XYZ file of C-alpha atoms in Angstrom:
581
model
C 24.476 -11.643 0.342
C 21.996 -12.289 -2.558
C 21.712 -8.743 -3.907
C 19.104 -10.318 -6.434
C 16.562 -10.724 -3.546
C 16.945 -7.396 -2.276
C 14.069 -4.601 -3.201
C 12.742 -1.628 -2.937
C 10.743 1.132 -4.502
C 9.861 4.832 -3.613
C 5.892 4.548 -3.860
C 2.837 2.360 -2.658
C 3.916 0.246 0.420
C 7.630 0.618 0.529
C 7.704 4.475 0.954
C 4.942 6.020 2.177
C 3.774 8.971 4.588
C 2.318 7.185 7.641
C 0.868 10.812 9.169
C 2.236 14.162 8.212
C 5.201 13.980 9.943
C 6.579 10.097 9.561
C 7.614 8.325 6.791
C 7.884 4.349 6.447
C 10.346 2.982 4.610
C 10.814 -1.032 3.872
C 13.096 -3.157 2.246
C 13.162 -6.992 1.058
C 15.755 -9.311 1.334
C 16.018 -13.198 0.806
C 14.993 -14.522 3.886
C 17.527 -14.558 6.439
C 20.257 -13.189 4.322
C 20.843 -9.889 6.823
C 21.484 -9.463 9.518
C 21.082 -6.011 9.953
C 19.520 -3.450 7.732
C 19.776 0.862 8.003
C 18.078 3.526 6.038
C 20.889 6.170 5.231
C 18.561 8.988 5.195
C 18.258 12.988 5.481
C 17.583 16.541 3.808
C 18.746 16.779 0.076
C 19.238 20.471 0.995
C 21.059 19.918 4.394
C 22.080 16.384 3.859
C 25.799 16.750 5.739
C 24.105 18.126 8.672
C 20.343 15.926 8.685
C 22.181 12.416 7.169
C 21.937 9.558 9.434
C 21.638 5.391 9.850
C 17.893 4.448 11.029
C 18.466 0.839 12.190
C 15.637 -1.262 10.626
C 13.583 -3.861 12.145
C 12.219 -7.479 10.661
C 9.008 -6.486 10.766
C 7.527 -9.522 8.982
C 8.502 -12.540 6.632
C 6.858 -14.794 4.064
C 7.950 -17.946 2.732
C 11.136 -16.542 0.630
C 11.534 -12.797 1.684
C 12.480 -11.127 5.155
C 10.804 -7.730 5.208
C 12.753 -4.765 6.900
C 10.972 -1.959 7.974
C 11.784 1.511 9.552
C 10.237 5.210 10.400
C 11.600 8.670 9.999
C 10.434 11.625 10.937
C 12.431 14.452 8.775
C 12.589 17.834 9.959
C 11.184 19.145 6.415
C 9.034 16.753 5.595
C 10.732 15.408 2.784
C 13.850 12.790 2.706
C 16.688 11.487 0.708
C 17.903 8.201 1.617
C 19.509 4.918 0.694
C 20.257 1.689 2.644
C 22.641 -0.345 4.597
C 22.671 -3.944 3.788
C 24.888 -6.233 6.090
C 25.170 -9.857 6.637
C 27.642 -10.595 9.289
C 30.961 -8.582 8.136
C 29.439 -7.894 4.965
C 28.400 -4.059 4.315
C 26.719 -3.293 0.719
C 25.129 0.366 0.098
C 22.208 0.216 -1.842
C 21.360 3.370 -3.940
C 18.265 4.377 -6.548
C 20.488 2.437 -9.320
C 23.164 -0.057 -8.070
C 25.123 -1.332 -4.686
C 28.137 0.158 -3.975
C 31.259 -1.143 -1.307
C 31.290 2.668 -0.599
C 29.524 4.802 1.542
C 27.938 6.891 -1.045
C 29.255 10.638 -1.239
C 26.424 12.924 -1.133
C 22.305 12.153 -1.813
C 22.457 13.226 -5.719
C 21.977 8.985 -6.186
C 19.612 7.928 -3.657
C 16.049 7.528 -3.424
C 13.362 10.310 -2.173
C 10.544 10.841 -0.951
C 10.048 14.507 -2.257
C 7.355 16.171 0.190
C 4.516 15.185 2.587
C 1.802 16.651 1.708
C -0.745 16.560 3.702
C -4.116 16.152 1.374
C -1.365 13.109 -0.200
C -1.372 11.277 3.117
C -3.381 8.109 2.762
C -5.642 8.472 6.162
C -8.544 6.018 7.259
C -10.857 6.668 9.599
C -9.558 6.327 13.232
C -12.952 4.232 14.400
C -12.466 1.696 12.563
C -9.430 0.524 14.226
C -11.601 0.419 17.307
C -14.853 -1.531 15.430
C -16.302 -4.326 15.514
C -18.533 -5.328 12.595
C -21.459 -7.613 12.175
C -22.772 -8.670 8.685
C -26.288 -8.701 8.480
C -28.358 -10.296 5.266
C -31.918 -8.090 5.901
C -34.155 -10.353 4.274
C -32.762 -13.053 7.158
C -32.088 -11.239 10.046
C -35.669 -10.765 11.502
C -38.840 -9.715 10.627
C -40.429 -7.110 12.330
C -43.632 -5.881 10.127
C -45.089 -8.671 9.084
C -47.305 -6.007 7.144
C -44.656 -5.382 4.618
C -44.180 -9.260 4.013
C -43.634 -10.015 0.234
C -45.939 -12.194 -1.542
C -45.554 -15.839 -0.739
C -43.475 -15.325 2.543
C -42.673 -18.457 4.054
C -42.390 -20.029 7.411
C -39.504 -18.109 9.786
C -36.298 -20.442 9.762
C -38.235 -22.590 6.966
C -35.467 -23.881 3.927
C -33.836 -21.006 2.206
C -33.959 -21.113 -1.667
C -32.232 -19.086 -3.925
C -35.449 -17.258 -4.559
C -37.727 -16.959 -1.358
C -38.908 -14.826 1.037
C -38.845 -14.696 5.141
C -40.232 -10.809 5.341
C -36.363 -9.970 7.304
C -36.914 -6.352 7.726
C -35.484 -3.057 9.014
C -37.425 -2.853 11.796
C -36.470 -6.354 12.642
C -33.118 -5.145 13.279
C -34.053 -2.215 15.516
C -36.145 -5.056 17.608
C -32.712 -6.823 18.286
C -30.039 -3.562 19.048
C -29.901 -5.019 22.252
C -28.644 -8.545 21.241
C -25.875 -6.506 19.701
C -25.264 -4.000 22.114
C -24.741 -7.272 24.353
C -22.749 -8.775 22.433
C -20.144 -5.700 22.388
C -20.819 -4.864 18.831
C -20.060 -0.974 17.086
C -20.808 -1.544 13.797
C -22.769 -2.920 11.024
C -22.062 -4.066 7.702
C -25.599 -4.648 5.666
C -26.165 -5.907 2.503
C -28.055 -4.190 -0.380
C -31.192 -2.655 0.764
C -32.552 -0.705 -1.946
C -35.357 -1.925 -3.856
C -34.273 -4.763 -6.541
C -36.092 -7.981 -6.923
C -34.257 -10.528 -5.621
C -33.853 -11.867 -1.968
C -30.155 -10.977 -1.864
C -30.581 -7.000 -3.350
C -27.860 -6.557 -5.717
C -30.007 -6.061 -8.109
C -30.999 -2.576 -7.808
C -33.937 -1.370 -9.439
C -33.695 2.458 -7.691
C -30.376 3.170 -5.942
C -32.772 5.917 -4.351
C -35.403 4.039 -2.513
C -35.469 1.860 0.581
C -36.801 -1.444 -0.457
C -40.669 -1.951 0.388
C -40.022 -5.305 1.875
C -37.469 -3.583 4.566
C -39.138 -0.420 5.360
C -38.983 2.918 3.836
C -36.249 6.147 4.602
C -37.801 7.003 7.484
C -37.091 3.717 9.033
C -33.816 3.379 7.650
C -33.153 7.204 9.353
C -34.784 5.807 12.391
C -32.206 2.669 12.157
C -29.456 4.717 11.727
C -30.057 7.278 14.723
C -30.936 4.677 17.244
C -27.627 2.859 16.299
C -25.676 6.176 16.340
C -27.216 6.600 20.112
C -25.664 3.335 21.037
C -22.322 3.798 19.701
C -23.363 1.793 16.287
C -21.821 2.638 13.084
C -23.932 2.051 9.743
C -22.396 0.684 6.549
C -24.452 0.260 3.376
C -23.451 -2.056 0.305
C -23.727 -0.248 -2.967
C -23.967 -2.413 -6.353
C -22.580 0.513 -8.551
C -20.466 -1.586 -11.193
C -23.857 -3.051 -12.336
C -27.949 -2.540 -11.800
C -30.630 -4.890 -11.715
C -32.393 -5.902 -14.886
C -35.156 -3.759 -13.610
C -33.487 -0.515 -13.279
C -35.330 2.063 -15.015
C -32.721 3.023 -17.632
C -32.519 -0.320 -18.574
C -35.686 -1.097 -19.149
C -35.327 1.555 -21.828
C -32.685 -0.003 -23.677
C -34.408 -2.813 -23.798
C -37.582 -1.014 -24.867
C -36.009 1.420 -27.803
C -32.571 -0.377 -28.588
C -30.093 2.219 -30.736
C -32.571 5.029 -30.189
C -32.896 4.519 -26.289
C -31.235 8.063 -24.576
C -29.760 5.529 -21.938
C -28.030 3.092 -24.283
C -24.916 4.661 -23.547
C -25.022 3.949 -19.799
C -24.331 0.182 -20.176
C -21.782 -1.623 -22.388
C -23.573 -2.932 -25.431
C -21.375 -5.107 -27.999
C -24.373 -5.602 -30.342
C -28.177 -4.893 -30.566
C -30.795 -6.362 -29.787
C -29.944 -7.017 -26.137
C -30.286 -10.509 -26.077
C -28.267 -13.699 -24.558
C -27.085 -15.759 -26.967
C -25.650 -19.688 -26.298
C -25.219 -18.419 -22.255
C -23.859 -14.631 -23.334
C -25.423 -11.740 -22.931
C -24.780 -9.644 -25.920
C -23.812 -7.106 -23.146
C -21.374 -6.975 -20.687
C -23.022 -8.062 -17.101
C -21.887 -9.512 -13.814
C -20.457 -12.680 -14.563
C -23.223 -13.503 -17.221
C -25.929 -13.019 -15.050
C -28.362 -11.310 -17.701
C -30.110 -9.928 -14.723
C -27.237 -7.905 -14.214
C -26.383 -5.105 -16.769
C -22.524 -4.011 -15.622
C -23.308 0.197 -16.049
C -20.549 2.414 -17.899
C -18.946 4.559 -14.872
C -16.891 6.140 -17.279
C -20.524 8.062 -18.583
C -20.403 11.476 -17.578
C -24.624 10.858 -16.659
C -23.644 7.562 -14.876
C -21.004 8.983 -12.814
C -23.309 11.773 -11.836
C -26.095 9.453 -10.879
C -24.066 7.359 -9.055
C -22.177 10.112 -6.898
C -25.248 11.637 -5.687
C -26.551 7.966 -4.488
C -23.667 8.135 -2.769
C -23.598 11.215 -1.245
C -27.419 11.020 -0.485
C -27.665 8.627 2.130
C -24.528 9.860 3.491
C -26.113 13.565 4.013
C -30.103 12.713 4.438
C -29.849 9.124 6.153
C -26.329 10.170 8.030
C -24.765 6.308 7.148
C -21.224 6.115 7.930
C -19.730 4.559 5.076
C -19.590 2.096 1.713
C -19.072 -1.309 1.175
C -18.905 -1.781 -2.720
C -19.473 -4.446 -4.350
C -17.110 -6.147 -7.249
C -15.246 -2.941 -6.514
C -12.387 -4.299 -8.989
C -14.295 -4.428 -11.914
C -15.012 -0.672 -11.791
C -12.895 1.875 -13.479
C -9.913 3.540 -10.965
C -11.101 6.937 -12.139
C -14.751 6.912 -10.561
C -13.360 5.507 -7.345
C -11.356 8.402 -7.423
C -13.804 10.693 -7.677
C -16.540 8.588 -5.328
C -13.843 9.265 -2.358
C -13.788 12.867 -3.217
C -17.419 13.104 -3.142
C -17.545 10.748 -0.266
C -15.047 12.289 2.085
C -16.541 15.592 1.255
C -20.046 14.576 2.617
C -18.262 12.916 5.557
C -14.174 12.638 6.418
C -14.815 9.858 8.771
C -16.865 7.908 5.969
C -15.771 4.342 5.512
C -15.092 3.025 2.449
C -14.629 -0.909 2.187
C -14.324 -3.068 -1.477
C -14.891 -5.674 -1.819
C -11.663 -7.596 -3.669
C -10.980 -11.067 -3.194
C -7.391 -10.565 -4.209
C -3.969 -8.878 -3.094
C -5.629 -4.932 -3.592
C -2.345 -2.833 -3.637
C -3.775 -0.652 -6.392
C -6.677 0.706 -4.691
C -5.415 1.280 -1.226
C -3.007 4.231 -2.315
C -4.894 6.956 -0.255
C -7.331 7.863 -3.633
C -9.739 5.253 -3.337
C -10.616 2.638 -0.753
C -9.828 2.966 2.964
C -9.562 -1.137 3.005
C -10.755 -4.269 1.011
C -12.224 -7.324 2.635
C -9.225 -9.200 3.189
C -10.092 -12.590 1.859
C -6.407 -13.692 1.771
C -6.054 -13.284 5.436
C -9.526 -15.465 5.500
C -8.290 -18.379 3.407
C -4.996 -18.493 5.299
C -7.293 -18.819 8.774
C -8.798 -21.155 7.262
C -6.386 -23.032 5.821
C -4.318 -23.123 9.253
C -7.029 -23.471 11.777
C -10.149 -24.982 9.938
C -8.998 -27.244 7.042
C -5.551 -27.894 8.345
C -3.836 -27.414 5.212
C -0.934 -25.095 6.099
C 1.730 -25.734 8.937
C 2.565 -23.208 11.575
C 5.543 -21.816 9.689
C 2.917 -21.516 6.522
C 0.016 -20.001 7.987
C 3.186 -17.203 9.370
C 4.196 -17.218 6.010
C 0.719 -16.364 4.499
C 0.270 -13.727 7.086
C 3.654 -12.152 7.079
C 3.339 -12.017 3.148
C -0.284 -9.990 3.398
C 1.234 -7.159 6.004
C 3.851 -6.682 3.638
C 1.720 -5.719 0.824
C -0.136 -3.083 2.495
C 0.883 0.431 4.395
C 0.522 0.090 7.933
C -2.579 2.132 7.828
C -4.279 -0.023 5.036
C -3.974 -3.241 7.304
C -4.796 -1.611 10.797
C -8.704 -1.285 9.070
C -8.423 -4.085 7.055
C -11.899 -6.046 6.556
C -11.012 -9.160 8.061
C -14.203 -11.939 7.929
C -14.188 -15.152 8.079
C -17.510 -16.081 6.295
C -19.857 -14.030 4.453
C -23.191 -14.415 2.512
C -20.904 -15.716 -0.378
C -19.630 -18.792 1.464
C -19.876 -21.571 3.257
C -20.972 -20.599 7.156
C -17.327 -20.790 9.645
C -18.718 -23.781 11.278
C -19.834 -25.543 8.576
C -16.235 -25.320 6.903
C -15.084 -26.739 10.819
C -17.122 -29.666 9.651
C -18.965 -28.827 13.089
C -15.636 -28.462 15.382
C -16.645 -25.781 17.044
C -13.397 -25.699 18.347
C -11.951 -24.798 15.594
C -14.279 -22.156 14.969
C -12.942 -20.514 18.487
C -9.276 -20.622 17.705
C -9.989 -19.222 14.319
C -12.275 -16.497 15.981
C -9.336 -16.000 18.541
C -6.581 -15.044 15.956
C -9.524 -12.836 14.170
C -9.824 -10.646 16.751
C -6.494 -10.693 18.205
C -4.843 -9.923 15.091
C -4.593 -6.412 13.199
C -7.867 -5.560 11.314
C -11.109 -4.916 12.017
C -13.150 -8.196 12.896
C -16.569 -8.982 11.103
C -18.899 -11.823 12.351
C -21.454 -13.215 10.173
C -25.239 -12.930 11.730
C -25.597 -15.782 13.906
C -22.038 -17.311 14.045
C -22.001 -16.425 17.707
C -25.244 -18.844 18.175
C -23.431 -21.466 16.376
C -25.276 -21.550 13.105
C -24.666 -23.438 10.088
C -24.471 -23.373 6.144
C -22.969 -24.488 2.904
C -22.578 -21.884 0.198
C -25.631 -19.639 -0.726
C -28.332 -20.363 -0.623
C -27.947 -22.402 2.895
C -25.459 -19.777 4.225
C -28.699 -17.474 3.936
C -31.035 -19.279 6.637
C -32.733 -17.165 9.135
C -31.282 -15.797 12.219
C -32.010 -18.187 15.039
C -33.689 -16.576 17.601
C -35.092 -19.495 19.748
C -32.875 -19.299 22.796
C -32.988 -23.506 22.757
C -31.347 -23.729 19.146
C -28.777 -21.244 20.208
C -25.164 -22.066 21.494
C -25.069 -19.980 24.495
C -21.723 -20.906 25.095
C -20.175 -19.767 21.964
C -22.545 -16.477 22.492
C -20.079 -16.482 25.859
C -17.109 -16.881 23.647
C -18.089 -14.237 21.491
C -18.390 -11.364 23.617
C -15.754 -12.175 26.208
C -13.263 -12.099 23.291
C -14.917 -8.621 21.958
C -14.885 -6.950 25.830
C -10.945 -8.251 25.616
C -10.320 -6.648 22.487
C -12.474 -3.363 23.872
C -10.423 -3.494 26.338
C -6.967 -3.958 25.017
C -5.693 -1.202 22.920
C -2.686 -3.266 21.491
C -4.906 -5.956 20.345
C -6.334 -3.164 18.068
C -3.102 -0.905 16.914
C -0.416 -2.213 18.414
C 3.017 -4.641 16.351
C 2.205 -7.852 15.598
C 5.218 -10.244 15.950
C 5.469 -14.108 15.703
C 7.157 -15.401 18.380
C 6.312 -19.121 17.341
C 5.183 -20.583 14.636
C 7.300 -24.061 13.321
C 7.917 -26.153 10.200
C 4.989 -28.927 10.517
C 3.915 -26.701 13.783
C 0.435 -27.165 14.920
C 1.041 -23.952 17.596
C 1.544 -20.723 16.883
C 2.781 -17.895 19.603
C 2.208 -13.874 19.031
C 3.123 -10.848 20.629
C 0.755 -7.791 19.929
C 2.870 -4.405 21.774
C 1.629 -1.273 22.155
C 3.723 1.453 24.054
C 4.387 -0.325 27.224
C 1.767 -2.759 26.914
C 2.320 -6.049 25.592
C 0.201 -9.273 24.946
C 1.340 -12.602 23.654
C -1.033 -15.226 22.516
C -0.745 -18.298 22.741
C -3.097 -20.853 20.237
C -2.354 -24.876 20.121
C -4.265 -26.300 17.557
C -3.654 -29.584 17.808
C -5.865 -32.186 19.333
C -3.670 -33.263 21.839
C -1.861 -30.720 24.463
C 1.345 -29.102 23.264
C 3.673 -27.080 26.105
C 4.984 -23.564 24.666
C 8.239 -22.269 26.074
C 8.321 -18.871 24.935
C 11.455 -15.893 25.258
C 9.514 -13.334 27.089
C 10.235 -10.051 30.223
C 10.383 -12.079 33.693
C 7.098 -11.197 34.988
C 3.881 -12.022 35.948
C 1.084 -12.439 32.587
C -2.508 -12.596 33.322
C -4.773 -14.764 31.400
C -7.176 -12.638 30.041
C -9.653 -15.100 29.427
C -9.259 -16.716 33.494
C -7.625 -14.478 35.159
C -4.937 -16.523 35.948
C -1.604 -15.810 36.715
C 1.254 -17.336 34.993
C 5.214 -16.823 35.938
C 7.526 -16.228 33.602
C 10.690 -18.137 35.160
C 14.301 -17.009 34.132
C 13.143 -14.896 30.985
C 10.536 -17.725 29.349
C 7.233 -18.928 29.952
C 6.167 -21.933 29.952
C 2.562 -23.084 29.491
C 0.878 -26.638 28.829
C -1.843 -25.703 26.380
C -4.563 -28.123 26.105
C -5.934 -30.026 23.377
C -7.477 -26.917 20.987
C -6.778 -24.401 23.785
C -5.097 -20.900 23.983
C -4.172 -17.828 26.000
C -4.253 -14.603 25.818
C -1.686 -13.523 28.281
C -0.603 -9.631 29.350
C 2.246 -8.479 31.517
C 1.394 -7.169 34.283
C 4.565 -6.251 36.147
């Protein structure tokens, strides 16, 4: 037993309150090293008469770690507790401070989790379990008043730039609610659209004003109600760790230097603002001079920036945030944003965007979820670019569930392109399918899905600005097929409540393994998927109940014979099988 490997903590995702009556408790080991695992658990106050062995499950593994996983439910609410370790004959007891041979005496040693309390209890909102977003760029999407058309528009699906127009517009997008109402889509995820004076938006010049080019509040109120009617949810990006280089208090520093009132609302190394050899003599996005990075940590700033927030919460009635470079913002004002933000409305969303493993801000006081971009580059790198093996692309995946709580990764962000890269397709190199299969695992897997405006038609792009083009809306340039595709797999996900909370288990996924086998179980229902992606056909013989499993997709049958099924998978295909009896 490698006692090195082993470890735990009492805080973040190893002990946590999942609701305010369970508690989740985890454990790592080297993987493979146990083969069994207990929590030794119960009331400091009443611990002779509460104490008692949880077995503990594998609930997920990475490339060098099992993780073990359990839940209690104490009768007070709070819990003492310590763990099992075995490997074979081996038994080790693990306490707060060492590992003892001996069962230890009485809880004075152990960990604890002191007391759920309920306004502690890190709770999303329970819709977005159930969502299904869209991304949509505005200025791209469609336009539907020509009469607000910026100067210079050009041609509808003519070559995006990094700097021109197409006139996409909010009343564009109420034109096509039915494309995604038929498509099976809840929600929406849009981009900036508050006036700034780029294409893109996240530049803000007035955090309290509905870009000219898209419409005006009224629209944007109009937007919002007839998506609300149709069982849409609204999410708006705000840009609050840095304006535009035409916000108003800005413009002042730039106008009276030292003496400007708002010079404090920025970081400033050195007057005058200037950019010297490619560096802004203040700090900015990246060193995009167009970009001043504001000081959150201003009393004014903060204020300004809360009641954006709460604004078009209250007077628009949006349903949540997505913030942009979220990590670069102090932990403090996301504290208080959530405060303000859950004030205005509980079931408020609120989405970061981090690009990295986001522990840190998904303790309950901040974010809800991140856009989990390691989950997208290890899609990517199974299905798409084929650099991971089955067994690493289990790895990659087991590793990101064990970062999070449970709750944290059941409304995870998970996309699979964005505005800031490359279209899906285009990374395929065209397969389209390999788009499918990494669609399939998408929305099959734990998360909420996001598509990318116009994936489902097929369309293409490298990185901005040709992942930026305009919604195709000819019905010849669009794949209706893969529009098929699309909204079959979100009607099965609808439809399937353990393809949206329930486990996730490998059941196959090999060294140098092009296929990959899941179970997804929820209560009595379970669902195993099946996914070759190889190029040739590949036969999966999977441990399984002996019963009948329809194919979701066909509505075939398929027999599982003396407790395994066996199914020839085609080149690229897949299955998404539930038992039936």
């Amino acid at each position: 037993m490698l006692l090195e490997a082993v470890y735990h903590r009492p805080r973040l995702n190893w002990s946590y309150a999942y609701n305010e009556s369970t508690i989740h408790l985890r454990l790592r080991a080297k993987k493979g090293d146990l083969t069994e695992v207990f929590a030794f658990a119960g009331d400091k106050y009443t611990w002779d008469t509460t104490k008692e062995l949880i077995p503990m499950t594998l609930f997920t593994s990475d490339a060098m770690f099992d993780y073990w996983e359990c839940a209690s439910v104490p009768i007070y609410r709070r819990l003492k507790y310590g763990f099992l370790l075995q490997k074979d004959n081996e038994k080790v007891w693990m306490t707060e401070n060492d590992f003892q041979t001996n069962r230890p005496e009485n809880p004075n040693k152990l960990f604890e989790f002191p007391f759920i309390n309920p306004v502690d209890v890190f709770t999303p909102p329970a819709w977005v379990k159930d969502a299904v977003f869209y991304q949509i760029f505005p200025e791209r999407f469609a336009n539907g008043d020509p009469s607000l058309d910026p100067k210079d528009v050009q041609p509808w699906g003519a070559e995006p730039t990094p700097t021109n127009f197409f006139g996409g517009d909010l009343q564009g997008v109420i034109d096509h609610l039915d494309h995604l109402n038929e498509l099976g889509i809840n929600a929406i995820y849009f981009t900036p659209l508050f006036t700034a004076t780029t294409n893109h938006k996240y530049d803000t010049e007035d955090y309290m004003k509905v870009d000219p080019h898209f419409g005006d509040i009224a629209t944007l109120k109009k937007l919002v109600d007839l998506c609300h009617k149709r069982g849409i949810r609204v999410l708006l990006d705000a840009v609050f760790n840095h304006s535009g280089g035409t916000f108003a208090p800005f413009l002042d520093v730039q106008e009276n230097g030292e003496d400007s009132i708002y010079k404090d609302w920025f970081h400033i190394r050195e007057f005058p603002l200037q950019v010297v050899k490619g560096i802004p003599t203040y700090d900015t996005f990246a060193f995009e001079p167009h970009m001043p990075k504001l000081n959150t940590e201003n009393p004014e700033v903060k204020e300004y920036l809360l009641k954006v927030a709460e604004f078009w919460i209250t007077e628009v009635g949006i349903d949540g945030w997505r913030l942009d470079v979220a990590n670069e913002v102090d932990h403090d004002f996301w504290r208080e944003f959530r405060k303000v933000v859950k004030r205005a409305n509980p079931e408020a969303y609120i989405l970061g965007e981090i690009w990295h493993e986001s522990a840190p801000w998904l303790e309950g006081d901040k974010f809800d979820a991140v856009m989990n971009y390691p989950f997208t580059d290890a899609v990517l790198d199974f299905f798409v670019h084929g650099n991971l093996d089955a067994e690493g692309f289990a790895n990659s995946i087991g590793r990101q569930l064990s970062r999070y709580p449970l709750q944290a990764s059941e409304v995870a962000f998970n996309l699979l392109d964005s505005h800031d890269t490359p279209r899906l397709l285009t990374l395929a190199a065209g397969d389209k399918n390999k788009m499918r299969l990494a669609a399939l695992f998408q929305f099959t897997f734990m998360g909420t899905p996001c598509i990318y405006y116009g994936d489902e038609f097929g369309m293409d792009g490298e990185g901005d600005p040709g992942c930026r083009k305009c919604m195709e809306w000819n019905p010849e340039k669009q794949d209706l097929d893969l529009f098929e595709f699309y909204r079959q797999l979100i009607q099965i996900r609808n439809e399937q409540p353990a393809l949206r909370t329930g486990t996730f288990t490998f059941l196959e996924a090999g060294r140098q393994g092009s296929k990959i086998a899941y179970e997804r179980r929820l209560d009595l229902e379970t669902i195993v998927v099946l996914i070759n992606s190889e190029e040739t056909a590949q036969t999966f013989r999977i441990d399984v109940d002996e019963r009948n499993w329809e194919n979701l997709f066909t509505a075939d049958t398929v027999r599982a014979e003396r407790g395994k099924l066996n199914v020839k998978m085609p080149a690229y295909g897949f299955a998404i099988l539930k038992a039936i009896n």
